[in-house]
Structures are given as structure tokens and as C-alpha cells.
mmCIF file of N, CA and C in Angstrom:
data_model
loop_
_atom_site.group_PDB
_atom_site.id
_atom_site.type_symbol
_atom_site.label_atom_id
_atom_site.label_comp_id
_atom_site.label_asym_id
_atom_site.label_seq_id
_atom_site.Cartn_x
_atom_site.Cartn_y
_atom_site.Cartn_z
ATOM 1 N N HIS A 1 124.653 177.639 259.064
ATOM 2 C CA HIS A 1 124.068 177.140 257.593
ATOM 3 C C HIS A 1 123.056 178.388 257.159
ATOM 4 N N VAL A 2 123.233 178.179 256.084
ATOM 5 C CA VAL A 2 122.507 179.112 255.310
ATOM 6 C C VAL A 2 121.706 178.596 254.846
ATOM 7 N N GLN A 3 120.235 178.161 254.155
ATOM 8 C CA GLN A 3 119.040 178.430 253.497
ATOM 9 C C GLN A 3 118.335 179.906 253.332
ATOM 10 N N LEU A 4 118.458 178.910 251.738
ATOM 11 C CA LEU A 4 117.082 180.025 251.042
ATOM 12 C C LEU A 4 115.999 178.947 250.622
ATOM 13 N N VAL A 5 114.857 179.757 250.603
ATOM 14 C CA VAL A 5 114.011 178.653 250.633
ATOM 15 C C VAL A 5 112.702 179.363 250.036
ATOM 16 N N GLU A 6 112.495 179.130 248.437
ATOM 17 C CA GLU A 6 111.473 179.908 247.924
ATOM 18 C C GLU A 6 110.015 178.817 247.737
ATOM 19 N N SER A 7 109.079 179.776 247.494
ATOM 20 C CA SER A 7 107.888 179.187 247.699
ATOM 21 C C SER A 7 107.415 180.488 246.363
ATOM 22 N N GLY A 8 105.621 179.896 246.879
ATOM 23 C CA GLY A 8 104.863 180.760 245.639
ATOM 24 C C GLY A 8 104.417 180.676 244.333
ATOM 25 N N GLY A 9 105.691 179.912 243.660
ATOM 26 C CA GLY A 9 105.587 179.380 242.078
ATOM 27 C C GLY A 9 104.142 178.958 241.446
ATOM 28 N N ASP A 10 103.505 179.435 240.597
ATOM 29 C CA ASP A 10 102.310 178.971 239.978
ATOM 30 C C ASP A 10 102.006 178.588 238.964
ATOM 31 N N SER A 11 101.573 178.322 238.134
ATOM 32 C CA SER A 11 100.424 178.542 237.056
ATOM 33 C C SER A 11 99.101 179.719 236.568
ATOM 34 N N VAL A 12 99.784 180.774 236.199
ATOM 35 C CA VAL A 12 98.582 181.922 235.856
ATOM 36 C C VAL A 12 98.505 181.752 234.664
ATOM 37 N N GLN A 13 97.152 182.977 234.210
ATOM 38 C CA GLN A 13 96.992 183.789 233.159
ATOM 39 C C GLN A 13 97.674 185.233 233.060
ATOM 40 N N ALA A 14 98.101 185.060 231.429
ATOM 41 C CA ALA A 14 98.660 186.311 231.642
ATOM 42 C C ALA A 14 97.870 187.598 231.719
ATOM 43 N N GLY A 15 98.189 188.728 232.734
ATOM 44 C CA GLY A 15 97.816 189.722 233.438
ATOM 45 C C GLY A 15 97.719 189.526 234.551
ATOM 46 N N GLY A 16 97.969 188.228 235.240
ATOM 47 C CA GLY A 16 97.631 187.503 236.524
ATOM 48 C C GLY A 16 98.698 188.229 237.080
ATOM 49 N N SER A 17 98.767 187.725 238.588
ATOM 50 C CA SER A 17 99.343 188.080 239.796
ATOM 51 C C SER A 17 100.121 187.110 240.599
ATOM 52 N N LEU A 18 101.421 187.149 240.955
ATOM 53 C CA LEU A 18 101.643 186.203 241.847
ATOM 54 C C LEU A 18 102.376 186.671 242.894
ATOM 55 N N ARG A 19 102.610 186.355 244.185
ATOM 56 C CA ARG A 19 103.754 186.647 245.338
ATOM 57 C C ARG A 19 105.201 185.509 245.512
ATOM 58 N N LEU A 20 106.275 185.836 245.324
ATOM 59 C CA LEU A 20 107.208 185.042 245.390
ATOM 60 C C LEU A 20 107.649 185.303 247.009
ATOM 61 N N THR A 21 108.169 184.193 247.712
ATOM 62 C CA THR A 21 108.453 184.247 249.328
ATOM 63 C C THR A 21 109.769 183.577 249.149
ATOM 64 N N CYS A 22 110.682 184.165 249.893
ATOM 65 C CA CYS A 22 112.215 183.432 249.976
ATOM 66 C C CYS A 22 112.445 183.670 251.687
ATOM 67 N N ASP A 23 112.249 182.127 252.195
ATOM 68 C CA ASP A 23 112.889 182.752 253.741
ATOM 69 C C ASP A 23 114.208 182.432 253.638
ATOM 70 N N ALA A 24 114.748 183.210 254.609
ATOM 71 C CA ALA A 24 116.149 183.136 254.250
ATOM 72 C C ALA A 24 116.982 182.802 256.117
ATOM 73 N N ILE A 25 116.921 181.933 255.731
ATOM 74 C CA ILE A 25 117.000 180.848 257.258
ATOM 75 C C ILE A 25 119.084 180.852 257.413
ATOM 76 N N GLY A 26 119.061 181.513 258.335
ATOM 77 C CA GLY A 26 120.412 181.644 258.789
ATOM 78 C C GLY A 26 121.347 182.424 258.872
ATOM 79 N N TYR A 27 120.642 183.356 257.445
ATOM 80 C CA TYR A 27 121.699 184.389 256.887
ATOM 81 C C TYR A 27 121.482 185.608 257.474
ATOM 82 N N PRO A 28 122.219 186.504 258.118
ATOM 83 C CA PRO A 28 122.463 187.264 258.551
ATOM 84 C C PRO A 28 122.151 189.081 257.708
ATOM 85 N N TYR A 29 120.848 189.638 257.477
ATOM 86 C CA TYR A 29 120.696 190.598 257.070
ATOM 87 C C TYR A 29 120.850 191.915 257.692
ATOM 88 N N ASN A 30 122.117 192.417 256.962
ATOM 89 C CA ASN A 30 122.139 193.370 258.044
ATOM 90 C C ASN A 30 123.090 194.218 256.420
ATOM 91 N N SER A 31 123.510 195.622 256.670
ATOM 92 C CA SER A 31 123.659 196.676 255.965
ATOM 93 C C SER A 31 124.762 196.538 254.356
ATOM 94 N N ASP A 32 125.874 194.999 254.742
ATOM 95 C CA ASP A 32 126.226 194.765 253.911
ATOM 96 C C ASP A 32 125.319 194.232 252.760
ATOM 97 N N ASN A 33 124.073 193.815 252.991
ATOM 98 C CA ASN A 33 123.584 192.444 251.670
ATOM 99 C C ASN A 33 123.423 193.380 251.049
ATOM 100 N N CYS A 34 122.845 192.170 250.165
ATOM 101 C CA CYS A 34 122.435 192.424 248.925
ATOM 102 C C CYS A 34 121.624 191.310 249.147
ATOM 103 N N MET A 35 119.934 191.095 248.650
ATOM 104 C CA MET A 35 119.346 190.437 248.136
ATOM 105 C C MET A 35 118.547 189.911 247.025
ATOM 106 N N ALA A 36 118.575 189.222 246.293
ATOM 107 C CA ALA A 36 118.015 189.128 244.848
ATOM 108 C C ALA A 36 117.331 188.099 244.310
ATOM 109 N N TRP A 37 116.365 188.307 243.510
ATOM 110 C CA TRP A 37 115.625 187.745 242.560
ATOM 111 C C TRP A 37 116.239 187.216 241.076
ATOM 112 N N PHE A 38 116.553 186.298 240.813
ATOM 113 C CA PHE A 38 116.869 185.689 239.361
ATOM 114 C C PHE A 38 115.847 184.905 238.770
ATOM 115 N N ARG A 39 115.851 184.669 237.646
ATOM 116 C CA ARG A 39 114.905 183.444 236.763
ATOM 117 C C ARG A 39 115.715 183.167 235.718
ATOM 118 N N GLN A 40 115.220 181.560 235.780
ATOM 119 C CA GLN A 40 116.131 180.802 234.520
ATOM 120 C C GLN A 40 114.839 180.197 233.648
ATOM 121 N N ALA A 41 115.032 180.985 231.982
ATOM 122 C CA ALA A 41 113.565 180.308 231.412
ATOM 123 C C ALA A 41 114.528 178.787 230.835
ATOM 124 N N PRO A 42 113.834 178.012 230.040
ATOM 125 C CA PRO A 42 114.612 176.823 229.390
ATOM 126 C C PRO A 42 115.464 177.384 228.457
ATOM 127 N N GLY A 43 116.528 176.977 228.401
ATOM 128 C CA GLY A 43 117.616 176.975 227.411
ATOM 129 C C GLY A 43 118.012 178.732 227.365
ATOM 130 N N LYS A 44 117.778 179.234 228.596
ATOM 131 C CA LYS A 44 118.412 180.608 228.290
ATOM 132 C C LYS A 44 119.023 180.602 230.029
ATOM 133 N N LYS A 45 119.765 182.148 229.993
ATOM 134 C CA LYS A 45 121.208 182.109 230.999
ATOM 135 C C LYS A 45 120.016 182.807 232.297
ATOM 136 N N ARG A 46 120.683 182.034 232.929
ATOM 137 C CA ARG A 46 120.058 182.510 234.473
ATOM 138 C C ARG A 46 120.064 184.243 234.619
ATOM 139 N N GLU A 47 118.971 185.439 234.992
ATOM 140 C CA GLU A 47 119.143 186.568 234.699
ATOM 141 C C GLU A 47 118.745 187.087 235.937
ATOM 142 N N GLY A 48 119.073 188.452 236.000
ATOM 143 C CA GLY A 48 118.544 189.155 237.267
ATOM 144 C C GLY A 48 117.373 189.575 237.343
ATOM 145 N N VAL A 49 116.615 189.657 238.010
ATOM 146 C CA VAL A 49 115.223 190.283 237.780
ATOM 147 C C VAL A 49 115.515 191.378 238.640
ATOM 148 N N ALA A 50 115.221 191.380 240.163
ATOM 149 C CA ALA A 50 115.462 192.569 240.924
ATOM 150 C C ALA A 50 115.762 192.269 242.152
ATOM 151 N N ALA A 51 116.707 193.493 243.388
ATOM 152 C CA ALA A 51 117.502 193.190 244.048
ATOM 153 C C ALA A 51 117.346 194.299 244.940
ATOM 154 N N LEU A 52 117.348 194.002 246.348
ATOM 155 C CA LEU A 52 117.692 194.908 247.537
ATOM 156 C C LEU A 52 118.752 195.203 247.442
ATOM 157 N N SER A 53 119.020 196.450 247.682
ATOM 158 C CA SER A 53 120.318 196.771 248.696
ATOM 159 C C SER A 53 119.872 197.217 249.967
ATOM 160 N N ILE A 54 120.369 196.709 250.850
ATOM 161 C CA ILE A 54 120.065 197.217 252.388
ATOM 162 C C ILE A 54 121.081 198.612 252.552
ATOM 163 N N VAL A 55 122.139 199.319 252.211
ATOM 164 C CA VAL A 55 122.880 200.074 252.502
ATOM 165 C C VAL A 55 122.459 201.108 252.160
ATOM 166 N N GLU A 56 121.972 200.843 250.764
ATOM 167 C CA GLU A 56 121.244 201.689 249.968
ATOM 168 C C GLU A 56 119.410 202.065 250.202
ATOM 169 N N ASP A 57 119.145 200.952 251.069
ATOM 170 C CA ASP A 57 117.919 201.012 250.972
ATOM 171 C C ASP A 57 116.906 201.450 250.082
ATOM 172 N N ARG A 58 117.275 200.882 249.098
ATOM 173 C CA ARG A 58 116.236 201.120 247.680
ATOM 174 C C ARG A 58 116.737 199.748 246.577
ATOM 175 N N PRO A 59 115.849 199.653 245.983
ATOM 176 C CA PRO A 59 115.283 198.394 244.529
ATOM 177 C C PRO A 59 116.161 198.681 244.034
ATOM 178 N N TYR A 60 117.059 197.511 242.678
ATOM 179 C CA TYR A 60 116.945 197.048 241.457
ATOM 180 C C TYR A 60 116.009 196.521 240.764
ATOM 181 N N TYR A 61 115.896 197.310 239.419
ATOM 182 C CA TYR A 61 114.640 195.653 238.980
ATOM 183 C C TYR A 61 116.009 195.899 237.189
ATOM 184 N N ALA A 62 115.196 194.973 236.745
ATOM 185 C CA ALA A 62 115.825 194.790 235.276
ATOM 186 C C ALA A 62 114.653 195.340 234.428
ATOM 187 N N ASP A 63 115.063 195.833 233.161
ATOM 188 C CA ASP A 63 114.251 196.572 232.261
ATOM 189 C C ASP A 63 112.944 195.700 231.911
ATOM 190 N N SER A 64 112.941 194.298 231.767
ATOM 191 C CA SER A 64 112.102 193.939 231.118
ATOM 192 C C SER A 64 111.038 193.773 232.663
ATOM 193 N N VAL A 65 111.117 193.873 234.013
ATOM 194 C CA VAL A 65 110.002 193.775 234.842
ATOM 195 C C VAL A 65 109.693 195.092 235.479
ATOM 196 N N GLU A 66 110.592 196.617 235.315
ATOM 197 C CA GLU A 66 110.320 197.810 235.769
ATOM 198 C C GLU A 66 108.922 197.964 235.998
ATOM 199 N N GLY A 67 108.365 198.750 237.206
ATOM 200 C CA GLY A 67 106.377 199.057 237.061
ATOM 201 C C GLY A 67 105.745 197.729 237.004
ATOM 202 N N ARG A 68 106.012 196.556 236.784
ATOM 203 C CA ARG A 68 105.239 195.225 237.049
ATOM 204 C C ARG A 68 105.895 194.543 238.746
ATOM 205 N N PHE A 69 106.829 194.651 238.774
ATOM 206 C CA PHE A 69 107.187 193.814 239.906
ATOM 207 C C PHE A 69 107.928 194.730 240.903
ATOM 208 N N THR A 70 107.856 193.869 242.171
ATOM 209 C CA THR A 70 107.894 194.842 243.437
ATOM 210 C C THR A 70 109.076 193.935 244.201
ATOM 211 N N ILE A 71 109.619 194.734 244.787
ATOM 212 C CA ILE A 71 110.556 193.492 245.626
ATOM 213 C C ILE A 71 110.577 194.036 246.928
ATOM 214 N N ALA A 72 110.796 193.187 248.254
ATOM 215 C CA ALA A 72 110.668 193.843 249.290
ATOM 216 C C ALA A 72 111.037 193.444 250.464
ATOM 217 N N HIS A 73 111.310 193.724 251.842
ATOM 218 C CA HIS A 73 112.007 192.370 252.837
ATOM 219 C C HIS A 73 111.447 192.695 253.998
ATOM 220 N N ASP A 74 111.246 191.861 254.700
ATOM 221 C CA ASP A 74 110.418 191.680 255.738
ATOM 222 C C ASP A 74 111.692 191.627 256.923
ATOM 223 N N ASN A 75 111.754 192.391 257.691
ATOM 224 C CA ASN A 75 113.129 192.368 259.120
ATOM 225 C C ASN A 75 112.577 191.523 259.963
ATOM 226 N N ALA A 76 111.445 191.513 260.706
ATOM 227 C CA ALA A 76 111.134 190.732 261.630
ATOM 228 C C ALA A 76 111.732 189.060 260.948
ATOM 229 N N LYS A 77 110.814 188.673 260.031
ATOM 230 C CA LYS A 77 110.964 187.344 259.755
ATOM 231 C C LYS A 77 112.352 187.147 258.598
ATOM 232 N N ASN A 78 112.956 188.037 258.324
ATOM 233 C CA ASN A 78 114.059 187.686 257.395
ATOM 234 C C ASN A 78 113.142 186.870 256.271
ATOM 235 N N THR A 79 112.666 187.492 255.542
ATOM 236 C CA THR A 79 112.145 186.951 254.562
ATOM 237 C C THR A 79 111.966 188.225 253.287
ATOM 238 N N LEU A 80 112.328 187.321 251.984
ATOM 239 C CA LEU A 80 112.241 188.249 250.764
ATOM 240 C C LEU A 80 110.847 188.136 249.796
ATOM 241 N N TYR A 81 110.524 189.393 249.555
ATOM 242 C CA TYR A 81 109.147 188.994 248.963
ATOM 243 C C TYR A 81 109.375 189.525 247.412
ATOM 244 N N LEU A 82 108.901 188.530 245.834
ATOM 245 C CA LEU A 82 108.576 189.472 245.302
ATOM 246 C C LEU A 82 107.543 189.593 244.444
ATOM 247 N N GLN A 83 106.658 190.658 244.296
ATOM 248 C CA GLN A 83 105.464 190.581 243.706
ATOM 249 C C GLN A 83 105.352 191.215 242.697
ATOM 250 N N MET A 84 104.575 190.046 241.853
ATOM 251 C CA MET A 84 104.625 189.927 240.239
ATOM 252 C C MET A 84 103.369 190.381 239.710
ATOM 253 N N ASN A 85 103.278 191.489 239.125
ATOM 254 C CA ASN A 85 101.639 191.995 238.384
ATOM 255 C C ASN A 85 101.678 191.769 237.067
ATOM 256 N N SER A 86 100.388 192.287 236.390
ATOM 257 C CA SER A 86 101.100 191.842 234.530
ATOM 258 C C SER A 86 101.720 191.095 234.260
ATOM 259 N N LEU A 87 101.243 189.645 235.046
ATOM 260 C CA LEU A 87 102.416 188.414 234.138
ATOM 261 C C LEU A 87 102.191 188.696 232.650
ATOM 262 N N LYS A 88 103.487 187.928 231.959
ATOM 263 C CA LYS A 88 103.243 187.966 230.716
ATOM 264 C C LYS A 88 104.124 186.609 230.511
ATOM 265 N N PRO A 89 103.477 185.382 229.412
ATOM 266 C CA PRO A 89 103.972 184.926 229.030
ATOM 267 C C PRO A 89 105.740 184.573 228.973
ATOM 268 N N GLU A 90 105.948 185.864 228.884
ATOM 269 C CA GLU A 90 107.925 185.426 228.553
ATOM 270 C C GLU A 90 108.327 185.983 230.507
ATOM 271 N N ASP A 91 107.728 185.848 231.197
ATOM 272 C CA ASP A 91 107.995 185.771 232.765
ATOM 273 C C ASP A 91 108.200 184.492 232.864
ATOM 274 N N THR A 92 107.558 183.600 232.186
ATOM 275 C CA THR A 92 107.556 182.176 232.396
ATOM 276 C C THR A 92 109.287 181.867 232.630
ATOM 277 N N ALA A 93 109.289 181.185 234.323
ATOM 278 C CA ALA A 93 110.736 180.308 234.441
ATOM 279 C C ALA A 93 110.790 180.037 235.629
ATOM 280 N N MET A 94 111.730 179.512 236.031
ATOM 281 C CA MET A 94 112.570 179.092 237.311
ATOM 282 C C MET A 94 113.024 180.377 237.853
ATOM 283 N N TYR A 95 112.303 180.866 239.025
ATOM 284 C CA TYR A 95 112.559 181.773 240.130
ATOM 285 C C TYR A 95 113.324 181.247 241.074
ATOM 286 N N TYR A 96 114.779 182.130 240.837
ATOM 287 C CA TYR A 96 115.572 181.633 242.549
ATOM 288 C C TYR A 96 115.641 182.895 243.542
ATOM 289 N N CYS A 97 116.419 182.835 244.265
ATOM 290 C CA CYS A 97 116.366 183.400 245.618
ATOM 291 C C CYS A 97 118.148 183.512 245.462
ATOM 292 N N ALA A 98 118.381 184.620 245.879
ATOM 293 C CA ALA A 98 119.678 184.676 246.122
ATOM 294 C C ALA A 98 120.201 185.781 246.919
ATOM 295 N N ALA A 99 121.544 185.993 247.549
ATOM 296 C CA ALA A 99 121.900 186.944 248.694
ATOM 297 C C ALA A 99 123.732 186.570 248.884
ATOM 298 N N ASP A 100 123.946 187.825 248.869
ATOM 299 C CA ASP A 100 125.199 187.572 249.421
ATOM 300 C C ASP A 100 126.065 189.406 249.972
ATOM 301 N N TYR A 101 127.122 189.713 250.180
ATOM 302 C CA TYR A 101 127.756 191.113 250.464
ATOM 303 C C TYR A 101 127.886 191.356 248.932
ATOM 304 N N VAL A 102 127.005 191.974 248.074
ATOM 305 C CA VAL A 102 127.201 192.585 246.535
ATOM 306 C C VAL A 102 127.218 193.863 246.465
ATOM 307 N N TYR A 103 128.141 194.384 246.077
ATOM 308 C CA TYR A 103 128.059 195.531 245.685
ATOM 309 C C TYR A 103 126.916 196.142 244.902
ATOM 310 N N SER A 104 126.035 197.120 244.980
ATOM 311 C CA SER A 104 124.690 197.354 244.258
ATOM 312 C C SER A 104 124.841 197.526 242.780
ATOM 313 N N GLY A 105 126.201 198.005 242.386
ATOM 314 C CA GLY A 105 126.299 197.829 240.814
ATOM 315 C C GLY A 105 126.365 196.595 240.019
ATOM 316 N N ASP A 106 126.520 195.327 241.102
ATOM 317 C CA ASP A 106 126.720 194.049 240.449
ATOM 318 C C ASP A 106 125.088 193.869 240.780
ATOM 319 N N TRP A 107 124.381 193.982 241.449
ATOM 320 C CA TRP A 107 123.477 193.291 241.805
ATOM 321 C C TRP A 107 122.970 192.224 240.451
ATOM 322 N N TYR A 108 122.951 192.470 239.445
ATOM 323 C CA TYR A 108 122.359 191.653 238.509
ATOM 324 C C TYR A 108 123.319 190.679 238.123
ATOM 325 N N ARG A 109 124.343 190.369 238.702
ATOM 326 C CA ARG A 109 125.666 189.829 238.627
ATOM 327 C C ARG A 109 125.556 187.956 239.288
ATOM 328 N N ARG A 110 125.426 187.048 238.694
ATOM 329 C CA ARG A 110 124.988 185.957 239.073
ATOM 330 C C ARG A 110 126.295 185.061 239.870
ATOM 331 N N ASP A 111 127.340 185.694 239.346
ATOM 332 C CA ASP A 111 128.252 185.232 239.639
ATOM 333 C C ASP A 111 128.899 186.049 241.076
ATOM 334 N N LYS A 112 128.184 186.802 241.803
ATOM 335 C CA LYS A 112 128.317 187.675 242.265
ATOM 336 C C LYS A 112 128.028 187.105 244.304
ATOM 337 N N TYR A 113 126.930 186.046 243.406
ATOM 338 C CA TYR A 113 126.159 185.609 244.949
ATOM 339 C C TYR A 113 126.778 184.148 244.782
ATOM 340 N N ARG A 114 127.193 183.840 246.387
ATOM 341 C CA ARG A 114 126.833 182.634 247.214
ATOM 342 C C ARG A 114 126.056 181.572 247.313
ATOM 343 N N TYR A 115 124.952 182.196 248.245
ATOM 344 C CA TYR A 115 123.893 181.657 248.312
ATOM 345 C C TYR A 115 123.074 181.990 247.428
ATOM 346 N N TRP A 116 122.202 180.732 247.185
ATOM 347 C CA TRP A 116 121.226 180.355 246.278
ATOM 348 C C TRP A 116 119.816 179.505 246.770
ATOM 349 N N GLY A 117 118.914 179.364 246.570
ATOM 350 C CA GLY A 117 117.632 178.938 246.580
ATOM 351 C C GLY A 117 117.587 177.600 245.376
ATOM 352 N N ARG A 118 116.417 176.487 245.703
ATOM 353 C CA ARG A 118 116.161 175.897 244.673
ATOM 354 C C ARG A 118 115.420 176.068 243.184
ATOM 355 N N GLY A 119 114.819 177.378 244.122
ATOM 356 C CA GLY A 119 114.009 177.886 242.708
ATOM 357 C C GLY A 119 112.375 177.360 243.044
ATOM 358 N N THR A 120 111.633 178.348 242.740
ATOM 359 C CA THR A 120 110.320 177.773 242.267
ATOM 360 C C THR A 120 109.609 178.743 240.976
ATOM 361 N N GLN A 121 108.961 177.330 240.663
ATOM 362 C CA GLN A 121 108.373 177.561 238.988
ATOM 363 C C GLN A 121 107.225 178.385 238.492
ATOM 364 N N VAL A 122 107.361 179.509 238.108
ATOM 365 C CA VAL A 122 106.394 179.973 237.234
ATOM 366 C C VAL A 122 105.885 179.964 236.173
ATOM 367 N N THR A 123 104.636 180.085 235.565
ATOM 368 C CA THR A 123 104.856 179.617 234.305
ATOM 369 C C THR A 123 103.798 180.310 233.334
ATOM 370 N N VAL A 124 103.624 181.412 232.889
ATOM 371 C CA VAL A 124 102.528 182.252 232.595
ATOM 372 C C VAL A 124 102.048 181.926 230.952
ATOM 373 N N SER A 125 100.613 181.774 230.539
ATOM 374 C CA SER A 125 100.319 181.147 229.877
ATOM 375 C C SER A 125 99.309 182.031 229.512
#
């Protein structure tokens, strides 16, 4: 039974930082995996923010967060992180952790992921 549990969301001022955490319980972290962060603002579609391709050992980022956000994984804890710096009001959204055997070129496609967390709210004012 796979569970993805996010935490770390909060309300911060513009320019601030947050680190989101996703505990991947019962999820096999291996070379075929892709783990990702998505976000969804009210009235908008869920969009890919960042992903980590295990087989390529490289991250992928949406243009809107490139240079400000960093995705990382702790193999020992099987925990995914999203370090968010220089936050902007437009980063306000519910942030979700996702995981599956996804081709890296499809990392941003939410329809490719079967496993999702319940989300953690980030509000930037």
C-alpha cells in the first residue's frame, strides 16, 4: 500500500522560503521511478512544478520556478523535498507530491502519475 504524505506548507511573505516534504511510504524508489511536485491554484489546472528522474539522475523544472525551487530526494528516508526560495504571490497553491514509473519527457503530465498525496497549502502574500 503506497502513501505519499506531504508537509511543510505555510503562509509566508513574498521573498520568503519554504521547504516541502513528501514521505513516500511503501513506495519502491528505484531506477524506473519519477517523483514530482505539482501545484494547483484555485480555478486553475494542476501543473507540474518539478520532478526527479531516477534513471537519469537529474531534475526537471517548470520555467516559472527554474532557479528558485530545488527538488531533492533522501534515499535513506525515501523522502522527496522541494526547497522553495524567493517565493512570489503567484506561487500560492496546493502542492501535491506524485510518483510513478514515468518517462522523464512526460514528467509534467499529471495523467501519467497513479500515486498522489493529499497536498499541502502554500500561501504567499
